[in-house]
Amino acid sequence: MIQNTDVNLSNAKDKVENAVEKNVVKNIADNSKAITAQQVLIAGGGHVGLSFALLLANHGIASTLLEKNSYPTISPKDDDNRSHYLDSRNTALSRRTVQIYQEIGLWDELQSHACRIDAVQVSEQGSFGRAQLNKAEEKVESFGQVIENAWLGRKLLLAAQHEPLITLIDNANVSAVTQKADGVTLSFSYYGEEEQAQQLQGSVLVACDGRDSTVRQLLDIGTTTYDYQQTAIVGVVETDKAHEHVAIERFSPAGPLAVLPLTDPNGDGNDEYQNGYRRSVVWVCPKGEEKRYLEDDAHFLQTLQQAFGQRAGKFIAAGRRGAYPLTRVLADKQVDGRCVVMGNAAHTLHPVAGQGFNLCMRDAHVLAQMMNAQVLKGADIGDPTLLKRYEKARLSDQKRVIRFCDAVVHGFTHPNPVIKLARNVALVAFDKLPNIKPLVATYAMGLKS
């Protein structure tokens, strides 16, 4: 359905008629096939796709976004309170990502469910190496914010639904991509309906449709994959000690672990007086061992306690958890003619250090700026030369983040005692030597790309 209307459309004819009223359909070949002319087509309406559409709209650029799933019906008047105290997934937003949401005027809506990271503690289980980053020492407001995925998605969707430059189409199954010298045609059908394929025409197609991207496969873009042989257990826990806005990175023989601060159930995570006891947990275990961590709360809490000691206090409650196999997936190329692959379709990374989504946001921000520059000079927004320039401009940042994530994963799980000694010496050196922390902090906050 076309989501930024107030009418539930029951069949293809109604969809087409409604689109005509909104001046998006430029040509109707027959009553079952609509060809719409748009500057930018976006496949994939998750957090990256919605954010990219909003970035474009901030520059006055219209887009049509197709999402394969059904969007929920929500209203600004809906209850904002968290319905499940311990049931949520969360994302660590870097300082740069927060700045991007500030640019498009959305951060004020997001921050009530976000929690500042004022300090980061790094250590290895059973070793002497320790390091800490502190916002006062680095002279920053924070290193980033941890936000509930459900809240982020809700606010992005609401903003897109109320943005006249964005047309949302959900339940859309992309079936073909056709490129010509002057544009792209995207064919799709609606899930659960027997009807001929619909078509959209645009100057450029941006695929934000996830790790197993349909568009990437239709474009015959290959991938390079690496299986870490690990599974991430993700969830929310409660501790008896307030988090005090401290993120804890801990390395164990199984893999990297993280405990991140979260907001109180009804509080603002940026309130200096908040005493938050909720924490987001990313626990990495060898593949095949996830079942007991998912099903046995007592075992999960006991394992966390052993890994973290008393750094986070006592782990006293655990909520529903999800398990996610960890595989690095890198597209062999990110631009094909007038098509761009972005987000997890371009690079799916290990969650260590929480860099994946933030890297995607920097990609989206740069492409939106480059497209805006094309519009301002009256040039083709989907010019393949421009898109190749974008791809080249982003490679340095992407490669740096990928190398960093892999170095941390492999470096801190290698059992060799010599390597273990070296990494702990490196942690101590990082903590003590001048001029190193500011450089690392700058990269971690996404302020240098």
Coordinates of N, CA and C in Angstrom, one line a residue, residues 182-374:
D182 N 19.3 6.5 -19.7 CA 18.8 7.7 -19.0 C 17.9 7.4 -17.8
G183 N 17.9 6.2 -17.3 CA 17.1 5.9 -16.1 C 17.1 4.4 -15.8
V184 N 16.3 4.1 -14.7 CA 16.1 2.8 -14.2 C 14.6 2.5 -14.0
T185 N 14.3 1.3 -14.4 CA 12.9 0.8 -14.2 C 12.9 -0.3 -13.1
L186 N 12.1 -0.2 -12.1 CA 12.0 -1.2 -11.0 C 10.6 -1.8 -11.1
S187 N 10.6 -3.1 -11.3 CA 9.4 -3.9 -11.3 C 9.1 -4.5 -10.0
F188 N 7.8 -4.5 -9.6 CA 7.5 -5.1 -8.3 C 6.0 -5.5 -8.3
S189 N 5.7 -6.4 -7.4 CA 4.3 -6.8 -7.2 C 4.0 -6.7 -5.7
Y190 N 2.7 -6.7 -5.4 CA 2.3 -6.7 -4.0 C 2.1 -8.1 -3.4
Y191 N 2.7 -8.3 -2.2 CA 2.6 -9.6 -1.6 C 1.1 -9.9 -1.4
G192 N 0.8 -11.2 -1.7 CA -0.6 -11.7 -1.3 C -1.7 -11.3 -2.3
E193 N -1.3 -10.6 -3.4 CA -2.3 -10.2 -4.4 C -1.9 -10.8 -5.8
E194 N -2.9 -11.3 -6.5 CA -2.6 -11.7 -7.9 C -2.9 -10.6 -8.8
E195 N -1.8 -10.0 -9.3 CA -1.9 -8.9 -10.2 C -0.6 -8.8 -11.0
Q196 N -0.7 -8.1 -12.1 CA 0.5 -7.9 -12.9 C 1.5 -7.0 -12.2
A197 N 2.7 -7.1 -12.6 CA 3.8 -6.4 -12.0 C 3.5 -4.9 -12.2
Q198 N 3.8 -4.1 -11.1 CA 3.8 -2.7 -11.2 C 5.2 -2.2 -11.6
Q199 N 5.4 -1.0 -12.1 CA 6.7 -0.5 -12.4 C 6.9 0.9 -12.0
L200 N 8.1 1.3 -11.6 CA 8.5 2.6 -11.2 C 9.7 3.0 -12.0
Q201 N 9.7 4.2 -12.5 CA 10.9 4.7 -13.2 C 11.6 5.8 -12.5
G202 N 12.9 5.8 -12.5 CA 13.6 6.8 -11.8 C 15.0 7.1 -12.4
S203 N 15.6 8.1 -12.0 CA 17.0 8.4 -12.5 C 18.0 7.5 -11.8
V204 N 17.7 7.0 -10.6 CA 18.7 6.3 -9.8 C 17.9 5.3 -8.9
L205 N 18.5 4.1 -8.6 CA 18.0 3.2 -7.7 C 19.0 3.0 -6.6
V206 N 18.6 3.1 -5.3 CA 19.4 2.8 -4.2 C 18.9 1.7 -3.4
A207 N 19.6 0.6 -3.3 CA 19.2 -0.6 -2.7 C 19.7 -0.7 -1.2
C208 N 18.7 -0.6 -0.3 CA 19.0 -0.7 1.2 C 18.3 -1.9 1.7
D209 N 18.2 -3.0 1.0 CA 17.3 -4.1 1.3 C 18.1 -5.3 2.0
G210 N 19.1 -4.9 2.8 CA 19.6 -5.9 3.7 C 20.7 -6.8 3.2
R211 N 21.2 -7.6 4.1 CA 22.4 -8.5 3.8 C 22.1 -9.4 2.6
D212 N 20.9 -10.0 2.5 CA 20.5 -10.9 1.4 C 19.8 -10.1 0.3
S213 N 20.2 -8.9 0.0 CA 19.6 -8.0 -0.9 C 19.1 -8.6 -2.2
T214 N 17.8 -8.5 -2.5 CA 17.2 -8.9 -3.7 C 17.8 -8.1 -4.9
V215 N 17.8 -6.8 -4.7 CA 18.3 -5.9 -5.8 C 19.8 -6.3 -6.2
R216 N 20.6 -6.5 -5.2 CA 22.0 -6.8 -5.5 C 22.1 -8.1 -6.3
Q217 N 21.2 -9.1 -6.0 CA 21.2 -10.3 -6.7 C 20.7 -10.1 -8.1
L218 N 19.6 -9.3 -8.3 CA 19.1 -9.0 -9.6 C 20.1 -8.3 -10.5
L219 N 21.0 -7.5 -9.9 CA 22.0 -6.8 -10.6 C 23.3 -7.7 -10.9
D220 N 23.2 -8.9 -10.3 CA 24.3 -9.9 -10.5 C 25.6 -9.4 -9.9
I221 N 25.5 -8.7 -8.8 CA 26.6 -8.2 -8.0 C 27.0 -9.3 -7.0
G222 N 28.2 -9.8 -7.1 CA 28.6 -10.9 -6.2 C 29.0 -10.3 -4.8
T223 N 29.3 -11.3 -3.9 CA 29.7 -10.9 -2.6 C 30.9 -11.7 -2.1
T224 N 31.7 -11.1 -1.2 CA 32.7 -11.8 -0.5 C 32.3 -12.0 0.9
T225 N 32.2 -13.3 1.3 CA 31.7 -13.6 2.7 C 32.7 -14.2 3.5
Y226 N 32.6 -14.0 4.8 CA 33.4 -14.7 5.8 C 32.5 -15.1 7.0
D227 N 32.5 -16.3 7.4 CA 31.7 -16.8 8.5 C 32.6 -16.8 9.7
Y228 N 32.3 -16.0 10.7 CA 33.1 -15.9 12.0 C 32.9 -17.1 12.9
Q229 N 32.0 -18.0 12.5 CA 31.7 -19.2 13.3 C 31.2 -18.8 14.7
Q230 N 30.5 -17.6 14.8 CA 30.0 -17.1 16.0 C 28.6 -16.7 15.9
T231 N 27.9 -16.6 17.0 CA 26.5 -16.2 17.1 C 26.4 -15.1 18.1
A232 N 25.8 -14.0 17.8 CA 25.5 -12.9 18.7 C 24.2 -13.1 19.5
I233 N 24.3 -13.1 20.8 CA 23.1 -13.1 21.6 C 22.8 -11.7 22.0
V234 N 21.7 -11.2 21.6 CA 21.3 -9.8 21.8 C 20.1 -9.6 22.7
G235 N 20.1 -8.8 23.7 CA 19.0 -8.6 24.5 C 19.2 -7.5 25.5
V236 N 18.3 -7.4 26.5 CA 18.4 -6.4 27.6 C 18.4 -7.1 28.9
V237 N 19.3 -6.6 29.8 CA 19.3 -7.1 31.2 C 19.2 -6.0 32.2
E238 N 19.0 -6.3 33.4 CA 18.9 -5.4 34.5 C 20.0 -5.7 35.5
T239 N 20.7 -4.7 36.0 CA 21.7 -4.9 37.0 C 21.3 -4.2 38.3
D240 N 22.0 -4.5 39.4 CA 21.7 -3.8 40.7 C 22.5 -2.6 40.9
K241 N 23.4 -2.3 39.9 CA 24.3 -1.1 39.9 C 23.9 -0.2 38.8
A242 N 23.7 1.1 39.0 CA 23.4 2.0 38.0 C 24.5 2.1 37.0
H243 N 24.2 2.2 35.7 CA 25.2 2.2 34.6 C 26.1 3.4 34.6
E244 N 25.5 4.6 35.1 CA 26.3 5.8 35.1 C 26.8 6.2 33.7
H245 N 26.1 5.8 32.7 CA 26.4 6.2 31.3 C 27.7 5.6 30.8
V246 N 28.1 4.4 31.4 CA 29.4 3.8 31.0 C 29.1 2.6 30.1
A247 N 29.8 2.5 29.0 CA 29.7 1.3 28.1 C 30.9 0.4 28.5
I248 N 30.7 -0.9 28.6 CA 31.8 -1.8 28.9 C 32.0 -2.8 27.8
E249 N 33.2 -2.7 27.2 CA 33.6 -3.7 26.2 C 34.5 -4.7 26.9
R250 N 34.2 -6.0 26.7 CA 34.9 -7.0 27.4 C 35.2 -8.1 26.4
F251 N 36.4 -8.6 26.4 CA 36.8 -9.7 25.5 C 37.1 -11.0 26.2
S252 N 36.4 -12.0 25.7 CA 36.5 -13.3 26.3 C 37.0 -14.3 25.3
P253 N 37.4 -15.5 25.7 CA 37.9 -16.5 24.8 C 36.8 -16.8 23.7
A254 N 35.5 -16.6 24.0 CA 34.5 -16.9 23.0 C 34.4 -15.8 22.0
G255 N 34.7 -14.6 22.4 CA 34.6 -13.5 21.5 C 34.3 -12.2 22.2
P256 N 34.1 -11.1 21.5 CA 33.9 -9.8 22.1 C 32.5 -9.6 22.7
L257 N 32.4 -8.9 23.8 CA 31.1 -8.7 24.5 C 30.9 -7.3 24.8
A258 N 29.7 -6.8 25.0 CA 29.4 -5.4 25.3 C 28.2 -5.3 26.2
V259 N 28.3 -4.4 27.1 CA 27.2 -4.0 28.0 C 27.1 -2.5 27.8
L260 N 25.9 -2.0 27.3 CA 25.7 -0.6 27.0 C 24.6 0.0 27.9
P261 N 24.7 1.3 28.3 CA 23.7 1.9 29.1 C 22.4 2.1 28.3
L262 N 21.3 2.0 29.0 CA 20.0 2.3 28.5 C 19.2 3.2 29.4
T263 N 18.2 3.8 28.8 CA 17.3 4.7 29.6 C 16.5 4.0 30.6
D264 N 16.0 4.7 31.6 CA 15.0 4.2 32.5 C 13.7 4.0 31.8
P265 N 12.8 3.2 32.3 CA 11.5 2.9 31.6 C 10.8 4.2 31.1
N266 N 10.8 5.2 32.0 CA 10.0 6.4 31.6 C 10.9 7.7 31.7
G267 N 12.2 7.5 31.6 CA 13.1 8.6 31.8 C 13.9 9.0 30.5
D268 N 14.5 10.1 30.6 CA 15.3 10.6 29.5 C 16.7 10.2 29.7
G269 N 17.3 9.5 28.8 CA 18.6 9.0 29.0 C 19.7 10.0 29.0
N270 N 19.4 11.3 28.8 CA 20.4 12.3 28.9 C 20.2 13.1 30.2
D271 N 19.3 12.7 31.0 CA 19.1 13.4 32.3 C 20.3 13.0 33.3
E272 N 21.0 14.1 33.8 CA 22.1 13.8 34.6 C 21.7 13.1 35.9
Y273 N 20.5 13.2 36.3 CA 20.1 12.5 37.6 C 19.4 11.2 37.4
Q274 N 19.4 10.7 36.2 CA 18.8 9.4 35.9 C 19.7 8.3 36.5
N275 N 19.0 7.3 37.2 CA 19.7 6.2 37.7 C 19.3 4.9 36.9
G276 N 19.9 4.7 35.8 CA 19.5 3.7 34.9 C 20.1 2.3 35.3
Y277 N 19.2 1.3 35.3 CA 19.7 -0.1 35.6 C 19.5 -1.0 34.5
R278 N 18.9 -0.5 33.4 CA 18.7 -1.3 32.2 C 20.0 -1.2 31.4
R279 N 20.4 -2.4 30.8 CA 21.6 -2.4 29.9 C 21.4 -3.3 28.7
S280 N 21.8 -2.8 27.6 CA 21.8 -3.6 26.4 C 23.0 -4.5 26.4
V281 N 22.8 -5.8 26.0 CA 23.9 -6.8 26.0 C 24.1 -7.4 24.6
V282 N 25.3 -7.4 24.2 CA 25.7 -8.2 23.0 C 26.7 -9.3 23.5
W283 N 26.3 -10.5 23.5 CA 27.1 -11.6 24.0 C 27.4 -12.5 22.8
V284 N 28.7 -12.7 22.5 CA 29.1 -13.5 21.4 C 29.6 -14.9 21.9
C285 N 29.0 -15.9 21.3 CA 29.4 -17.3 21.6 C 29.7 -18.1 20.4
P286 N 30.4 -19.2 20.5 CA 30.7 -20.0 19.3 C 29.4 -20.5 18.7
K287 N 29.4 -20.6 17.4 CA 28.2 -21.1 16.7 C 27.8 -22.5 17.2
G288 N 26.5 -22.7 17.5 CA 26.0 -23.9 18.0 C 25.8 -24.0 19.5
E289 N 26.3 -23.0 20.2 CA 26.1 -22.9 21.6 C 25.0 -22.0 22.1
E290 N 24.3 -21.4 21.2 CA 23.4 -20.3 21.5 C 22.1 -20.8 22.2
K291 N 21.7 -22.0 22.0 CA 20.4 -22.5 22.5 C 20.2 -22.3 24.0
R292 N 21.2 -22.7 24.8 CA 21.1 -22.6 26.2 C 21.1 -21.2 26.7
Y293 N 21.8 -20.3 26.0 CA 21.8 -18.9 26.4 C 20.5 -18.2 26.1
L294 N 19.8 -18.7 25.1 CA 18.5 -18.2 24.8 C 17.4 -18.7 25.7
E295 N 17.5 -19.9 26.1 CA 16.4 -20.6 26.8 C 16.5 -20.5 28.4
D296 N 17.7 -20.4 28.9 CA 18.0 -20.5 30.3 C 18.4 -19.2 30.8
D297 N 17.5 -18.4 31.5 CA 17.9 -17.1 32.0 C 19.0 -17.2 33.0
A298 N 18.9 -18.2 34.0 CA 19.9 -18.3 35.0 C 21.2 -18.5 34.5
H299 N 21.3 -19.4 33.5 CA 22.6 -19.7 32.9 C 23.2 -18.5 32.2
F300 N 22.3 -17.8 31.5 CA 22.8 -16.6 30.7 C 23.3 -15.5 31.7
L301 N 22.6 -15.3 32.8 CA 23.0 -14.3 33.8 C 24.3 -14.7 34.5
Q302 N 24.4 -16.0 34.8 CA 25.6 -16.5 35.5 C 26.8 -16.3 34.6
T303 N 26.6 -16.6 33.3 CA 27.7 -16.5 32.3 C 28.2 -15.1 32.2
L304 N 27.2 -14.2 32.1 CA 27.6 -12.7 32.0 C 28.3 -12.3 33.3
Q305 N 27.9 -12.8 34.4 CA 28.5 -12.4 35.7 C 30.0 -12.9 35.7
Q306 N 30.2 -14.1 35.2 CA 31.6 -14.6 35.2 C 32.5 -13.8 34.2
A307 N 31.9 -13.4 33.1 CA 32.7 -12.7 32.1 C 33.0 -11.2 32.5
F308 N 32.0 -10.6 33.2 CA 32.2 -9.2 33.5 C 32.6 -8.9 35.0
G309 N 32.5 -9.9 35.8 CA 32.9 -9.7 37.2 C 31.9 -8.7 37.8
Q310 N 32.4 -7.8 38.6 CA 31.5 -6.8 39.3 C 31.5 -5.4 38.6
R311 N 32.1 -5.4 37.4 CA 32.2 -4.1 36.7 C 30.8 -3.5 36.4
A312 N 29.8 -4.3 36.2 CA 28.4 -3.8 35.9 C 27.5 -4.0 37.1
G313 N 28.1 -4.5 38.2 CA 27.3 -4.9 39.4 C 26.8 -6.3 39.2
K314 N 25.7 -6.7 39.9 CA 25.1 -8.0 39.8 C 24.0 -8.0 38.7
F315 N 24.1 -9.0 37.8 CA 23.1 -9.2 36.8 C 21.9 -9.9 37.4
I316 N 20.7 -9.2 37.5 CA 19.6 -9.7 38.3 C 18.4 -10.1 37.4
A317 N 18.3 -9.7 36.2 CA 17.2 -10.1 35.3 C 17.5 -10.0 33.9
A318 N 16.9 -10.9 33.1 CA 17.2 -10.9 31.6 C 15.9 -11.0 30.9
G319 N 15.8 -10.3 29.8 CA 14.6 -10.3 29.0 C 14.7 -11.2 27.8
R320 N 13.8 -11.2 26.9 CA 13.8 -12.0 25.7 C 15.0 -11.7 24.9
R321 N 15.6 -12.7 24.3 CA 16.9 -12.5 23.6 C 16.8 -13.1 22.1
G322 N 17.5 -12.5 21.3 CA 17.6 -13.0 19.9 C 19.0 -13.5 19.6
A323 N 19.1 -14.5 18.6 CA 20.4 -15.0 18.2 C 20.6 -14.7 16.7
Y324 N 21.8 -14.2 16.4 CA 22.1 -13.7 15.1 C 23.5 -14.3 14.6
P325 N 23.5 -15.2 13.7 CA 24.8 -15.7 13.1 C 25.6 -14.6 12.6
L326 N 26.9 -14.6 12.9 CA 27.8 -13.5 12.5 C 28.6 -13.9 11.2
T327 N 28.3 -13.2 10.2 CA 28.9 -13.4 8.9 C 29.2 -12.0 8.3
R328 N 30.5 -11.8 7.8 CA 30.8 -10.6 7.1 C 30.4 -10.8 5.7
V329 N 29.6 -9.9 5.1 CA 29.2 -9.9 3.7 C 29.5 -8.6 3.1
L330 N 30.4 -8.6 2.1 CA 30.8 -7.4 1.4 C 30.5 -7.5 -0.1
A331 N 29.7 -6.5 -0.6 CA 29.4 -6.5 -2.1 C 30.7 -6.3 -2.9
D332 N 30.8 -7.0 -4.0 CA 32.0 -6.9 -4.8 C 32.1 -5.5 -5.4
K333 N 31.0 -4.9 -5.6 CA 31.0 -3.5 -6.0 C 29.7 -2.8 -5.5
Q334 N 29.7 -1.5 -5.3 CA 28.6 -0.9 -4.7 C 27.8 0.0 -5.7
V335 N 28.3 0.1 -6.9 CA 27.7 0.9 -7.9 C 27.6 0.1 -9.2
D336 N 26.5 0.0 -9.8 CA 26.3 -0.7 -11.2 C 25.5 0.2 -12.0
G337 N 26.1 1.0 -12.9 CA 25.3 1.9 -13.7 C 24.7 3.0 -12.9
R338 N 23.3 3.0 -12.9 CA 22.5 3.9 -12.2 C 22.0 3.3 -10.8
C339 N 22.6 2.3 -10.4 CA 22.2 1.6 -9.2 C 23.3 1.6 -8.1
V340 N 22.9 1.8 -6.9 CA 23.8 1.9 -5.7 C 23.3 0.9 -4.7
V341 N 24.2 0.1 -4.2 CA 23.8 -0.8 -3.0 C 24.4 -0.1 -1.8
M342 N 23.6 -0.1 -0.7 CA 23.9 0.7 0.5 C 23.5 -0.1 1.7
G343 N 24.0 0.3 2.9 CA 23.6 -0.4 4.1 C 24.2 -1.8 4.2
N344 N 23.4 -2.7 4.8 CA 23.9 -4.1 4.9 C 24.0 -4.8 3.5
A345 N 23.3 -4.2 2.5 CA 23.4 -4.8 1.2 C 24.8 -4.6 0.6
A346 N 25.5 -3.5 1.1 CA 26.9 -3.2 0.7 C 27.9 -3.8 1.6
H347 N 27.6 -3.7 2.9 CA 28.6 -4.3 3.9 C 27.9 -4.6 5.2
T348 N 27.9 -5.9 5.5 CA 27.4 -6.4 6.8 C 28.6 -6.8 7.6
L349 N 28.7 -6.2 8.8 CA 29.9 -6.3 9.6 C 29.7 -7.0 10.9
H350 N 30.7 -7.4 11.6 CA 30.6 -7.9 12.9 C 30.2 -6.8 13.9
P351 N 29.4 -7.1 14.9 CA 28.9 -6.0 15.7 C 29.8 -5.4 16.7
V352 N 31.1 -5.9 16.8 CA 32.0 -5.4 17.7 C 32.2 -3.9 17.5
A353 N 32.2 -3.1 18.5 CA 32.4 -1.7 18.5 C 31.2 -0.9 17.9
G354 N 30.2 -1.6 17.5 CA 28.9 -1.0 17.1 C 29.1 -0.1 15.9
Q355 N 29.9 -0.5 14.9 CA 30.3 0.4 13.8 C 29.4 0.3 12.6
G356 N 28.7 -0.8 12.4 CA 28.0 -1.1 11.2 C 27.0 -0.1 10.8
F357 N 26.0 0.2 11.6 CA 24.9 1.1 11.3 C 25.5 2.5 11.1
N358 N 26.4 2.9 11.9 CA 27.0 4.2 11.8 C 27.8 4.4 10.5
L359 N 28.4 3.4 10.0 CA 29.1 3.4 8.7 C 28.0 3.6 7.6
C360 N 26.9 2.9 7.7 CA 25.8 3.1 6.7 C 25.3 4.5 6.7
M361 N 25.2 5.1 7.9 CA 24.6 6.5 7.9 C 25.6 7.5 7.3
R362 N 26.9 7.2 7.4 CA 27.9 8.1 6.8 C 27.8 8.0 5.3
D363 N 27.6 6.7 4.8 CA 27.4 6.5 3.4 C 26.2 7.3 2.9
A364 N 25.1 7.1 3.6 CA 23.8 7.8 3.1 C 24.0 9.3 3.1
H365 N 24.6 9.8 4.1 CA 24.8 11.3 4.2 C 25.6 11.8 3.1
V366 N 26.7 11.1 2.7 CA 27.6 11.6 1.6 C 26.8 11.5 0.3
L367 N 26.1 10.4 0.0 CA 25.4 10.3 -1.2 C 24.3 11.3 -1.4
A368 N 23.6 11.6 -0.3 CA 22.6 12.6 -0.3 C 23.2 14.0 -0.6
Q369 N 24.3 14.3 -0.1 CA 25.0 15.6 -0.3 C 25.4 15.7 -1.8
M370 N 26.0 14.6 -2.3 CA 26.4 14.6 -3.7 C 25.2 14.7 -4.7
M371 N 24.1 14.1 -4.4 CA 22.9 14.2 -5.2 C 22.4 15.6 -5.1
N372 N 22.4 16.2 -4.0 CA 21.9 17.6 -3.8 C 22.8 18.6 -4.7
A373 N 24.1 18.3 -4.7 CA 25.0 19.2 -5.5 C 24.6 19.1 -7.0
Q374 N 24.3 17.8 -7.4 CA 23.8 17.7 -8.8 C 22.6 18.4 -9.1

